[in-house]
């Protein structure tokens, strides 16, 4: 058994939400720089340059990359030999968010669905917990903006639709979304599982660093095919035309019910923010 | 790059100093940048066309979903609203809080379609400009033609960069809404691009058709 005090978790989450919002990860910056070289539209290239400039200002001045500092999603992998001490785990995670959003001057973007009354501290947090072998604790902290989340879609397709049907739905969703989710986007695609599992897969797929290949060569080629199809639409940076509609398409796939073909598309804006905490 | 300053009378006004922002365009292609000064008149907005680059200086008002809902519900009851409308520009934005020593936090646009149900009513009552990101409904595009208003996009996800154009901020209504309160921003050469003009053009539709 390895003991981890929950106070350490709160402290790490507090730093993580601030860092995620002030600093774009190098893989995203590289993808933006590479896209700027390849983009066919002059205005598109200028917009991509503005994103790189925006990231530099945010990092230097400790001002959020985007005013939408997100609803916080966490993927937690907890080793089964970890023993948490000093308090409640979920409370510790939320306390980290509460402190980070206050001390980092991040926007509190969470409210009651109908009264729209703000909760005031950016909680609650969406937590996905997996128990794994070993004594490590890994927490991915992912503040996710509302604009790209609103354009995300879930389809319960008929098995006859096949990969072509999946591709068609996703491409159509990107056409429909147009400029709304702040392109260039990153596409997280979950295929299989069931109604809720494919949605979780689609979000988890966004955590894979850009520029890395899918470990499954067959799925890797599906990702390439999808990205190519999406970038042919012409939405471009900010929907003002061009060849960079998405920076990457990441797919996670698992078996599903014999009657179903569940597909979820989680769209991530170019301000893709996540930080991994390792204990 | 040709620059045309515009003020509330539709007449030439010296360009505002202090901003180094310029949209880069194709080599050899001349692109006009209109420098708008709020409040805007019909003469100011009518020459503008989808695709034109603009900068905005003066006072603009942030308003999002709930602020719009409250404004329109007051108008429905024939009551006064807490901000001026005639000739004004609304910015669909909810800034992050200002850190000590800063004017404002990040302040990029939010997605505009959510304000579509309210926009025609406000245009009818004199609102001249809207800044946001993303597509507008047919009803809003038609209302812009009918009442002579324009819709502009700011760069979404460039909130840290756009904050540099904001020189002053104060909450003018609905403080209880936190980030969704109505704020009066004093902006200087705030950069935007015209998406919908007063004759029904739509830059998003045009851009995508050209690129696909």
CSV table of C-alpha atoms in Angstrom, one decimal:
chain,number,residue,atom,x,y,z
A,1,UNK,CA,0.0,0.0,0.0
A,2,UNK,CA,1.2,3.5,-0.9
A,3,UNK,CA,-0.3,6.3,1.1
A,4,UNK,CA,-1.1,9.6,-0.7
A,5,UNK,CA,-2.5,12.5,1.4
A,6,UNK,CA,-5.5,14.2,-0.3
A,7,UNK,CA,-4.0,17.6,0.5
A,8,UNK,CA,-1.3,16.9,-2.0
A,9,UNK,CA,-3.9,16.1,-4.5
A,10,UNK,CA,-5.7,19.4,-3.9
A,11,UNK,CA,-2.5,21.4,-4.3
A,12,UNK,CA,-1.6,19.6,-7.5
A,13,UNK,CA,-5.1,20.1,-9.0
A,14,UNK,CA,-5.0,23.8,-8.1
A,15,UNK,CA,-1.7,24.2,-10.1
A,16,UNK,CA,-2.9,22.1,-12.9
A,17,UNK,CA,-6.1,24.1,-13.6
A,18,UNK,CA,-4.1,27.3,-13.7
A,19,UNK,CA,-1.3,25.9,-15.9
A,20,UNK,CA,-3.7,24.3,-18.3
A,21,UNK,CA,-5.4,27.7,-18.8
A,22,UNK,CA,-2.3,29.7,-19.1
A,23,UNK,CA,-0.1,27.5,-21.2
A,24,UNK,CA,-0.8,25.6,-24.4
A,25,UNK,CA,1.0,22.2,-24.6
A,26,UNK,CA,3.9,22.0,-27.0
A,27,UNK,CA,2.1,19.4,-29.2
A,28,UNK,CA,-0.8,21.8,-29.8
A,29,UNK,CA,1.6,24.7,-30.6
A,30,UNK,CA,3.5,22.5,-33.0
A,31,UNK,CA,0.3,21.4,-34.7
A,32,UNK,CA,-0.7,25.1,-35.1
A,33,UNK,CA,2.8,26.0,-36.5
A,34,UNK,CA,2.7,23.1,-38.9
A,35,UNK,CA,-0.9,24.0,-40.0
A,36,UNK,CA,0.2,27.6,-40.7
A,37,UNK,CA,2.8,26.3,-43.1
A,38,UNK,CA,0.3,24.2,-45.0
A,39,UNK,CA,-2.8,26.4,-44.9
A,40,UNK,CA,-3.9,27.5,-48.3
A,41,UNK,CA,-5.8,30.6,-47.2
A,42,UNK,CA,-3.9,33.8,-46.4
A,43,UNK,CA,-6.5,34.9,-43.8
A,44,UNK,CA,-6.4,31.4,-42.4
A,45,UNK,CA,-2.6,31.6,-42.0
A,46,UNK,CA,-2.9,34.9,-40.3
A,47,UNK,CA,-5.5,33.5,-37.9
A,48,UNK,CA,-3.3,30.6,-37.0
A,49,UNK,CA,-0.5,33.0,-36.4
A,50,UNK,CA,-2.8,35.0,-34.0
A,51,UNK,CA,-3.4,31.8,-32.0
A,52,UNK,CA,0.4,31.3,-31.6
A,53,UNK,CA,0.7,34.9,-30.6
A,54,UNK,CA,-2.2,34.5,-28.2
A,55,UNK,CA,-0.5,31.5,-26.5
A,56,UNK,CA,2.7,33.5,-26.1
A,57,UNK,CA,0.8,36.4,-24.4
A,58,UNK,CA,-1.2,34.0,-22.2
A,59,UNK,CA,2.0,32.2,-21.0
A,60,UNK,CA,4.0,35.4,-20.4
A,61,UNK,CA,1.2,37.4,-18.7
A,62,UNK,CA,-0.5,34.5,-16.9
A,63,UNK,CA,-3.8,35.5,-18.5
A,64,UNK,CA,-6.1,32.7,-19.7
A,65,UNK,CA,-5.7,31.5,-23.3
A,66,UNK,CA,-9.5,31.8,-23.7
A,67,UNK,CA,-12.0,33.6,-21.5
A,68,UNK,CA,-14.0,30.3,-21.5
A,69,UNK,CA,-11.8,28.6,-18.9
A,70,UNK,CA,-14.1,25.6,-19.1
A,71,UNK,CA,-16.0,23.0,-17.1
A,72,UNK,CA,-13.3,20.8,-15.6
A,73,UNK,CA,-13.2,17.2,-16.7
A,74,UNK,CA,-10.8,14.7,-15.0
A,75,UNK,CA,-9.8,11.3,-16.0
A,76,UNK,CA,-8.3,9.5,-13.0
A,77,UNK,CA,-6.3,6.2,-13.1
A,78,UNK,CA,-5.9,5.0,-9.5
A,79,UNK,CA,-3.6,2.1,-8.8
A,80,UNK,CA,-5.4,-0.4,-6.6
A,81,UNK,CA,-2.5,-0.4,-4.1
A,82,UNK,CA,-2.9,3.4,-3.5
A,83,UNK,CA,-4.4,4.3,-0.1
A,84,UNK,CA,-5.8,7.9,0.1
A,85,UNK,CA,-5.5,9.5,3.5
A,86,UNK,CA,-6.6,12.8,5.1
A,87,UNK,CA,-10.0,13.2,3.7
A,88,UNK,CA,-12.5,12.5,0.8
A,89,UNK,CA,-11.0,12.1,-2.6
A,90,UNK,CA,-13.7,13.8,-4.7
A,91,UNK,CA,-13.8,16.7,-2.2
A,92,UNK,CA,-10.1,17.1,-2.6
A,93,UNK,CA,-10.3,17.2,-6.4
A,94,UNK,CA,-13.1,19.8,-6.3
A,95,UNK,CA,-11.3,21.9,-3.7
A,96,UNK,CA,-8.3,22.0,-6.0
A,97,UNK,CA,-10.5,23.4,-8.7
A,98,UNK,CA,-12.2,25.8,-6.4
A,99,UNK,CA,-8.8,27.2,-5.2
A,100,UNK,CA,-7.3,27.3,-8.7
A,101,UNK,CA,-10.2,29.1,-10.3
A,102,UNK,CA,-10.1,31.7,-7.5
A,103,UNK,CA,-6.4,32.3,-7.3
A,104,UNK,CA,-5.8,32.1,-11.0
A,105,UNK,CA,-8.6,34.6,-11.8
A,106,UNK,CA,-10.2,32.0,-14.1
A,107,UNK,CA,-13.8,32.4,-15.2
A,108,UNK,CA,-16.4,30.5,-13.2
A,109,UNK,CA,-18.5,29.0,-16.0
A,110,UNK,CA,-20.8,26.6,-14.2
A,111,UNK,CA,-24.5,27.3,-13.5
A,112,UNK,CA,-27.9,25.8,-12.7
A,113,UNK,CA,-29.5,24.5,-16.0
A,114,UNK,CA,-32.7,26.6,-15.7
A,115,UNK,CA,-32.2,29.5,-13.3
A,116,UNK,CA,-28.7,29.9,-14.8
A,117,UNK,CA,-27.4,30.8,-11.3
A,118,UNK,CA,-23.6,30.5,-11.3
A,119,UNK,CA,-22.3,28.0,-8.7
A,120,UNK,CA,-19.6,30.6,-8.1
A,121,UNK,CA,-16.5,28.3,-7.8
A,122,UNK,CA,-16.5,26.4,-11.1
A,123,UNK,CA,-17.7,23.2,-9.4
A,124,UNK,CA,-19.0,20.5,-9.7
A,125,UNK,CA,-16.3,18.7,-11.7
A,126,UNK,CA,-16.9,15.8,-14.1
A,127,UNK,CA,-14.8,12.8,-12.9
A,128,UNK,CA,-14.1,9.6,-14.7
A,129,UNK,CA,-12.4,7.1,-12.4
A,130,UNK,CA,-10.6,3.9,-13.4
A,131,UNK,CA,-9.0,1.5,-11.0
A,132,UNK,CA,-5.8,-0.1,-12.4
A,133,UNK,CA,-3.1,-2.4,-11.1
A,134,UNK,CA,-0.1,-0.9,-9.3
A,135,UNK,CA,0.4,2.0,-6.9
A,136,UNK,CA,0.5,5.0,-9.2
A,137,UNK,CA,-2.1,7.8,-9.3
A,138,UNK,CA,-2.6,9.7,-12.6
A,139,UNK,CA,-5.0,12.5,-13.0
A,140,UNK,CA,-5.6,14.2,-16.3
A,141,UNK,CA,-7.1,17.6,-15.8
A,142,UNK,CA,-9.0,19.0,-18.8
A,143,UNK,CA,-10.9,22.3,-18.7
A,144,UNK,CA,-13.3,22.0,-21.6
A,145,UNK,CA,-15.0,25.0,-23.3
A,146,UNK,CA,-18.7,25.2,-24.0
A,147,UNK,CA,-18.6,26.3,-27.6
A,148,UNK,CA,-17.0,23.1,-28.9
A,149,UNK,CA,-18.9,20.9,-26.5
A,150,UNK,CA,-22.2,22.3,-27.9
A,151,UNK,CA,-21.3,21.2,-31.4
A,152,UNK,CA,-20.4,17.6,-30.2
A,153,UNK,CA,-22.8,14.8,-31.3
A,154,UNK,CA,-23.8,11.3,-30.4
A,155,UNK,CA,-25.3,8.9,-33.0
A,156,UNK,CA,-26.8,5.5,-32.3
A,157,UNK,CA,-26.3,4.1,-35.8
A,158,UNK,CA,-27.6,0.9,-37.3
A,159,UNK,CA,-24.8,-1.7,-37.8
A,160,UNK,CA,-25.4,-1.6,-41.6
A,161,UNK,CA,-24.0,2.0,-41.6
A,162,UNK,CA,-20.5,0.7,-41.2
A,163,UNK,CA,-17.4,2.8,-41.3
A,164,UNK,CA,-18.7,4.8,-44.3
A,165,UNK,CA,-21.8,5.7,-42.4
A,166,UNK,CA,-19.8,6.7,-39.4
A,167,UNK,CA,-17.5,8.9,-41.5
A,168,UNK,CA,-20.5,10.5,-43.3
A,169,UNK,CA,-22.2,11.5,-39.9
A,170,UNK,CA,-19.0,13.0,-38.6
A,171,UNK,CA,-18.2,15.0,-41.7
A,172,UNK,CA,-21.8,16.3,-41.7
A,173,UNK,CA,-21.5,17.3,-38.1
A,174,UNK,CA,-18.4,19.3,-38.9
A,175,UNK,CA,-20.2,21.0,-41.9
A,176,UNK,CA,-23.1,21.8,-39.6
A,177,UNK,CA,-20.8,23.2,-36.9
A,178,UNK,CA,-19.0,25.4,-39.3
A,179,UNK,CA,-17.3,28.3,-37.5
A,180,UNK,CA,-19.1,27.7,-34.1
A,181,UNK,CA,-16.7,25.3,-32.3
A,182,UNK,CA,-13.6,27.6,-33.0
A,183,UNK,CA,-11.8,25.7,-35.7
A,184,UNK,CA,-9.3,24.3,-36.3
A,185,UNK,CA,-10.6,21.6,-34.0
A,186,UNK,CA,-9.4,18.3,-32.7
A,187,UNK,CA,-11.9,15.5,-33.2
A,188,UNK,CA,-12.3,12.9,-30.4
A,189,UNK,CA,-14.3,10.0,-31.8
A,190,UNK,CA,-15.6,7.1,-29.7
A,191,UNK,CA,-16.9,4.1,-31.6
A,192,UNK,CA,-18.6,1.1,-29.9
A,193,UNK,CA,-19.4,0.4,-26.3
A,194,UNK,CA,-22.9,1.8,-25.6
A,195,UNK,CA,-24.7,5.1,-25.3
A,196,UNK,CA,-22.6,6.5,-22.5
A,197,UNK,CA,-19.4,4.6,-23.1
A,198,UNK,CA,-18.9,5.9,-26.6
A,199,UNK,CA,-19.2,9.5,-25.3
A,200,UNK,CA,-16.6,8.9,-22.6
A,201,UNK,CA,-14.3,7.2,-25.2
A,202,UNK,CA,-14.7,10.3,-27.5
A,203,UNK,CA,-13.5,12.6,-24.7
A,204,UNK,CA,-10.7,10.3,-23.6
A,205,UNK,CA,-9.5,10.2,-27.2
A,206,UNK,CA,-8.7,13.9,-27.0
A,207,UNK,CA,-6.1,13.3,-24.3
A,208,UNK,CA,-3.7,11.6,-26.8
A,209,UNK,CA,-0.9,14.0,-27.7
A,210,UNK,CA,-1.2,15.5,-31.2
A,211,UNK,CA,1.3,14.1,-33.7
A,212,UNK,CA,1.2,10.6,-32.2
A,213,UNK,CA,-0.1,7.6,-34.1
A,214,UNK,CA,-2.9,5.3,-33.0
A,215,UNK,CA,-1.2,2.1,-31.7
A,216,UNK,CA,-3.7,0.1,-33.9
A,217,UNK,CA,-2.5,0.5,-37.5
A,218,UNK,CA,-6.1,-0.1,-38.9
A,219,UNK,CA,-7.6,2.6,-36.6
A,220,UNK,CA,-4.7,4.9,-37.4
A,221,UNK,CA,-5.5,4.7,-41.1
A,222,UNK,CA,-9.2,5.4,-40.3
A,223,UNK,CA,-8.0,8.5,-38.4
A,224,UNK,CA,-6.0,9.7,-41.4
A,225,UNK,CA,-9.0,9.1,-43.7
A,226,UNK,CA,-11.4,11.0,-41.5
A,227,UNK,CA,-9.0,14.0,-41.1
A,228,UNK,CA,-8.5,14.2,-44.8
A,229,UNK,CA,-12.3,14.1,-45.4
A,230,UNK,CA,-12.9,16.8,-42.8
A,231,UNK,CA,-10.2,19.1,-44.2
A,232,UNK,CA,-11.6,18.9,-47.7
A,233,UNK,CA,-14.9,20.6,-46.5
A,234,UNK,CA,-13.3,24.1,-46.6
A,235,UNK,CA,-14.5,25.4,-43.2
A,236,UNK,CA,-10.9,26.5,-42.3
A,237,UNK,CA,-9.6,28.5,-39.4
A,238,UNK,CA,-12.5,30.2,-37.6
A,239,UNK,CA,-14.8,29.1,-40.4
A,240,UNK,CA,-13.5,31.7,-42.7
A,241,UNK,CA,-12.3,29.2,-45.4
A,242,UNK,CA,-9.2,27.1,-45.8
A,243,UNK,CA,-7.7,23.7,-45.6
A,244,UNK,CA,-7.2,23.5,-41.8
A,245,UNK,CA,-10.6,22.6,-40.4
A,246,UNK,CA,-9.2,20.1,-37.9
A,247,UNK,CA,-5.7,19.5,-36.6
A,248,UNK,CA,-6.2,15.8,-35.8
A,249,UNK,CA,-8.8,13.0,-35.5
A,250,UNK,CA,-8.4,10.6,-32.7
A,251,UNK,CA,-10.4,7.4,-32.4
A,252,UNK,CA,-11.0,5.0,-29.5
A,253,UNK,CA,-12.9,1.9,-30.3
A,254,UNK,CA,-14.4,-1.0,-28.4
A,255,UNK,CA,-16.8,-3.8,-29.0
A,256,UNK,CA,-20.6,-3.0,-28.8
A,257,UNK,CA,-23.9,-4.8,-28.7
A,258,UNK,CA,-24.8,-6.9,-31.8
A,259,UNK,CA,-27.8,-4.6,-32.4
A,260,UNK,CA,-25.8,-1.3,-32.2
A,261,UNK,CA,-23.2,1.0,-33.7
A,262,UNK,CA,-22.8,3.8,-31.2
A,263,UNK,CA,-20.6,6.7,-32.3
A,264,UNK,CA,-19.8,9.9,-30.4
A,265,UNK,CA,-18.0,12.9,-31.7
A,266,UNK,CA,-16.5,15.2,-29.1
A,267,UNK,CA,-15.2,18.4,-30.7
A,268,UNK,CA,-12.3,20.1,-29.0
A,269,UNK,CA,-11.5,23.7,-30.0
A,270,UNK,CA,-7.9,24.7,-30.9
A,271,UNK,CA,-7.4,25.9,-27.3
A,272,UNK,CA,-7.0,22.3,-26.2
A,273,UNK,CA,-6.0,22.4,-22.6
A,274,UNK,CA,-5.0,19.5,-20.5
A,275,UNK,CA,-2.4,18.7,-17.8
A,276,UNK,CA,-1.4,15.3,-16.4
A,277,UNK,CA,-0.6,15.0,-12.8
A,278,UNK,CA,1.5,12.0,-11.7
A,279,UNK,CA,1.8,10.8,-8.2
B,1,UNK,CA,-3.3,48.9,-46.9
B,2,UNK,CA,-5.9,51.6,-47.2
B,3,UNK,CA,-7.4,52.8,-44.0
B,4,UNK,CA,-10.7,54.6,-43.7
B,5,UNK,CA,-11.7,56.0,-40.3
B,6,UNK,CA,-15.4,56.2,-39.6
B,7,UNK,CA,-17.2,57.9,-36.7
B,8,UNK,CA,-20.8,58.3,-35.6
B,9,UNK,CA,-21.5,60.9,-38.2
B,10,UNK,CA,-20.2,58.9,-41.1
B,11,UNK,CA,-17.4,61.3,-41.5
B,12,UNK,CA,-13.6,60.9,-41.5
B,13,UNK,CA,-12.0,60.9,-38.1
B,14,UNK,CA,-8.2,60.6,-37.3
B,15,UNK,CA,-7.3,56.9,-36.8
B,16,UNK,CA,-6.8,55.9,-33.2
B,17,UNK,CA,-3.2,55.6,-32.2
B,18,UNK,CA,-1.7,52.8,-30.0
B,19,UNK,CA,-2.6,49.6,-31.9
B,20,UNK,CA,-0.2,47.7,-34.1
B,21,UNK,CA,-2.9,45.2,-35.2
B,22,UNK,CA,-3.1,44.6,-38.9
B,23,UNK,CA,-4.7,41.7,-40.8
B,24,UNK,CA,-2.2,40.3,-43.2
B,25,UNK,CA,-3.6,39.8,-46.7
B,26,UNK,CA,-2.5,38.3,-50.0
B,27,UNK,CA,0.6,39.9,-51.4
B,28,UNK,CA,-0.3,42.7,-53.8
B,29,UNK,CA,-3.9,42.6,-52.8
B,30,UNK,CA,-5.2,45.9,-51.3
B,31,UNK,CA,-7.6,45.4,-48.4
B,32,UNK,CA,-9.4,48.3,-46.8
B,33,UNK,CA,-9.5,48.5,-43.0
B,34,UNK,CA,-12.4,50.5,-41.6
B,35,UNK,CA,-11.8,52.1,-38.3
B,36,UNK,CA,-15.2,52.4,-36.6
B,37,UNK,CA,-16.0,54.6,-33.7
B,38,UNK,CA,-19.1,53.9,-31.5
B,39,UNK,CA,-21.9,54.7,-31.4
B,40,UNK,CA,-22.5,53.9,-35.1
B,41,UNK,CA,-24.9,55.5,-37.5
B,42,UNK,CA,-26.7,54.0,-40.5
B,43,UNK,CA,-24.2,55.9,-42.7
B,44,UNK,CA,-21.3,54.2,-40.9
B,45,UNK,CA,-22.5,50.6,-41.4
B,46,UNK,CA,-24.1,50.8,-44.8
B,47,UNK,CA,-20.9,50.9,-46.8
B,48,UNK,CA,-19.4,47.9,-45.0
B,49,UNK,CA,-19.4,44.6,-46.8
B,50,UNK,CA,-18.9,41.0,-45.6
B,51,UNK,CA,-15.2,40.3,-45.6
B,52,UNK,CA,-14.2,43.9,-44.7
B,53,UNK,CA,-11.7,44.2,-41.9
B,54,UNK,CA,-12.7,46.7,-39.2
B,55,UNK,CA,-11.4,48.0,-35.9
B,56,UNK,CA,-13.8,49.3,-33.3
B,57,UNK,CA,-13.0,52.1,-30.8
B,58,UNK,CA,-15.2,53.6,-28.1
B,59,UNK,CA,-17.7,52.0,-25.8
B,60,UNK,CA,-19.2,48.5,-26.5
B,61,UNK,CA,-21.3,46.4,-24.2
B,62,UNK,CA,-20.8,42.7,-23.3
B,63,UNK,CA,-24.0,40.7,-23.2
B,64,UNK,CA,-24.6,36.9,-23.3
B,65,UNK,CA,-27.5,34.6,-23.0
B,66,UNK,CA,-29.1,35.5,-19.7
B,67,UNK,CA,-28.4,39.3,-20.1
B,68,UNK,CA,-30.2,39.1,-23.4
B,69,UNK,CA,-33.1,37.3,-21.9
B,70,UNK,CA,-33.5,39.9,-19.2
B,71,UNK,CA,-33.2,42.8,-21.6
B,72,UNK,CA,-35.9,41.5,-23.9
B,73,UNK,CA,-38.2,40.6,-21.0
B,74,UNK,CA,-38.0,44.2,-19.8
B,75,UNK,CA,-38.7,45.4,-23.4
B,76,UNK,CA,-41.7,43.0,-23.6
B,77,UNK,CA,-43.1,44.8,-20.5
B,78,UNK,CA,-42.4,48.2,-22.0
B,79,UNK,CA,-39.9,49.0,-19.2
B,80,UNK,CA,-36.6,50.8,-19.5
B,81,UNK,CA,-33.4,48.8,-20.0
B,82,UNK,CA,-30.2,49.6,-18.1
B,83,UNK,CA,-28.1,50.3,-21.2
B,84,UNK,CA,-28.4,52.4,-24.4
B,85,UNK,CA,-29.3,50.6,-27.6
B,86,UNK,CA,-29.4,53.2,-30.4
B,87,UNK,CA,-26.3,53.0,-32.5
B,88,UNK,CA,-24.6,50.7,-30.0
B,89,UNK,CA,-22.5,47.6,-30.4
B,90,UNK,CA,-23.0,44.4,-28.3
B,91,UNK,CA,-20.1,42.1,-27.8
B,92,UNK,CA,-21.1,38.5,-27.1
B,93,UNK,CA,-18.5,37.8,-24.4
B,94,UNK,CA,-18.1,36.9,-20.8
B,95,UNK,CA,-14.5,37.9,-19.8
B,96,UNK,CA,-12.4,36.1,-17.2
B,97,UNK,CA,-11.8,38.2,-14.1
B,98,UNK,CA,-9.0,40.8,-14.1
B,99,UNK,CA,-5.9,39.8,-12.2
B,100,UNK,CA,-4.5,42.6,-9.9
B,101,UNK,CA,-2.9,45.3,-12.1
B,102,UNK,CA,-4.8,44.2,-15.2
B,103,UNK,CA,-7.8,46.0,-16.9
B,104,UNK,CA,-9.5,42.7,-17.8
B,105,UNK,CA,-8.9,39.0,-18.1
B,106,UNK,CA,-9.2,37.1,-21.4
B,107,UNK,CA,-12.0,38.5,-23.5
B,108,UNK,CA,-12.7,36.6,-26.7
B,109,UNK,CA,-16.1,36.1,-28.3
B,110,UNK,CA,-18.7,33.4,-27.4
B,111,UNK,CA,-20.8,31.6,-30.1
B,112,UNK,CA,-23.5,34.0,-31.4
B,113,UNK,CA,-26.4,31.7,-32.4
B,114,UNK,CA,-27.5,31.5,-28.8
B,115,UNK,CA,-28.4,35.2,-29.0
B,116,UNK,CA,-30.4,34.8,-32.2
B,117,UNK,CA,-33.8,34.7,-30.6
B,118,UNK,CA,-33.2,38.1,-29.1
B,119,UNK,CA,-31.2,39.9,-31.8
B,120,UNK,CA,-34.0,41.0,-34.3
B,121,UNK,CA,-35.8,42.8,-31.5
B,122,UNK,CA,-32.7,44.7,-30.4
B,123,UNK,CA,-31.8,45.6,-34.0
B,124,UNK,CA,-35.3,46.9,-34.5
B,125,UNK,CA,-34.8,49.2,-31.5
B,126,UNK,CA,-31.5,50.6,-32.9
B,127,UNK,CA,-28.7,48.2,-32.1
B,128,UNK,CA,-26.2,48.7,-35.0
B,129,UNK,CA,-23.5,46.1,-34.4
B,130,UNK,CA,-22.9,42.7,-32.9
B,131,UNK,CA,-19.6,41.0,-32.3
B,132,UNK,CA,-19.3,37.3,-31.7
B,133,UNK,CA,-18.3,34.2,-33.5
B,134,UNK,CA,-20.2,31.7,-35.6
B,135,UNK,CA,-23.3,31.7,-37.8
B,136,UNK,CA,-26.5,33.7,-37.4
B,137,UNK,CA,-30.0,32.5,-38.1
B,138,UNK,CA,-31.9,33.7,-41.2
B,139,UNK,CA,-34.1,35.8,-39.0
B,140,UNK,CA,-31.1,37.7,-37.7
B,141,UNK,CA,-29.6,38.1,-41.1
B,142,UNK,CA,-33.0,39.5,-42.4
B,143,UNK,CA,-33.3,41.8,-39.5
B,144,UNK,CA,-29.8,43.2,-40.2
B,145,UNK,CA,-31.0,44.0,-43.8
B,146,UNK,CA,-34.2,45.5,-42.6
B,147,UNK,CA,-32.9,47.6,-39.7
B,148,UNK,CA,-29.4,48.3,-41.1
B,149,UNK,CA,-27.1,46.5,-38.7
B,150,UNK,CA,-23.9,44.5,-39.0
B,151,UNK,CA,-22.5,41.3,-37.5
B,152,UNK,CA,-18.8,41.0,-37.0
B,153,UNK,CA,-16.6,38.1,-35.8
B,154,UNK,CA,-13.7,38.5,-33.5
B,155,UNK,CA,-11.1,35.7,-33.3
B,156,UNK,CA,-12.5,33.0,-31.1
B,157,UNK,CA,-9.9,31.5,-28.7
B,158,UNK,CA,-7.7,34.6,-28.8
B,159,UNK,CA,-8.9,36.0,-25.6
B,160,UNK,CA,-5.5,37.0,-24.2
B,161,UNK,CA,-4.6,38.8,-27.4
B,162,UNK,CA,-8.0,40.6,-27.7
B,163,UNK,CA,-7.6,41.8,-24.1
B,164,UNK,CA,-4.9,44.2,-25.3
B,165,UNK,CA,-7.6,46.3,-27.1
B,166,UNK,CA,-9.6,46.8,-23.9
B,167,UNK,CA,-8.6,50.0,-22.1
B,168,UNK,CA,-11.4,50.2,-19.5
B,169,UNK,CA,-14.3,48.1,-18.1
B,170,UNK,CA,-17.1,48.6,-15.7
B,171,UNK,CA,-20.2,46.6,-14.8
B,172,UNK,CA,-23.4,48.4,-15.8
B,173,UNK,CA,-26.1,45.8,-15.1
B,174,UNK,CA,-26.9,42.4,-13.7
B,175,UNK,CA,-23.8,42.1,-11.5
B,176,UNK,CA,-25.4,39.0,-10.0
B,177,UNK,CA,-24.7,37.1,-13.2
B,178,UNK,CA,-21.0,37.2,-12.6
B,179,UNK,CA,-19.2,36.6,-15.9
B,180,UNK,CA,-22.5,37.1,-17.7
B,181,UNK,CA,-23.1,40.6,-16.3
B,182,UNK,CA,-23.4,43.5,-18.8
B,183,UNK,CA,-20.1,45.3,-18.9
B,184,UNK,CA,-19.2,48.5,-20.7
B,185,UNK,CA,-15.9,48.1,-22.3
B,186,UNK,CA,-13.8,51.0,-23.6
B,187,UNK,CA,-12.0,49.5,-26.6
B,188,UNK,CA,-9.3,50.9,-28.8
B,189,UNK,CA,-8.9,49.4,-32.3
B,190,UNK,CA,-10.6,46.2,-31.4
B,191,UNK,CA,-10.1,44.0,-34.5
B,192,UNK,CA,-13.0,42.2,-36.2
B,193,UNK,CA,-14.2,41.1,-39.6
B,194,UNK,CA,-17.6,41.7,-41.1
B,195,UNK,CA,-19.6,38.5,-41.5
B,196,UNK,CA,-23.1,39.8,-42.3
B,197,UNK,CA,-23.7,43.2,-43.9
B,198,UNK,CA,-26.8,45.4,-44.5
B,199,UNK,CA,-27.5,43.8,-47.9
B,200,UNK,CA,-27.6,40.1,-46.8
B,201,UNK,CA,-24.1,38.8,-47.6
B,202,UNK,CA,-22.7,36.1,-45.4
B,203,UNK,CA,-18.9,35.7,-45.3
B,204,UNK,CA,-19.0,32.2,-43.7
B,205,UNK,CA,-21.1,30.8,-46.6
B,206,UNK,CA,-18.9,32.6,-49.2
B,207,UNK,CA,-15.6,31.4,-47.6
B,208,UNK,CA,-16.6,27.8,-47.4
B,209,UNK,CA,-17.9,27.8,-50.9
B,210,UNK,CA,-14.6,29.2,-52.2
B,211,UNK,CA,-12.5,26.7,-50.2
B,212,UNK,CA,-14.3,23.4,-50.7
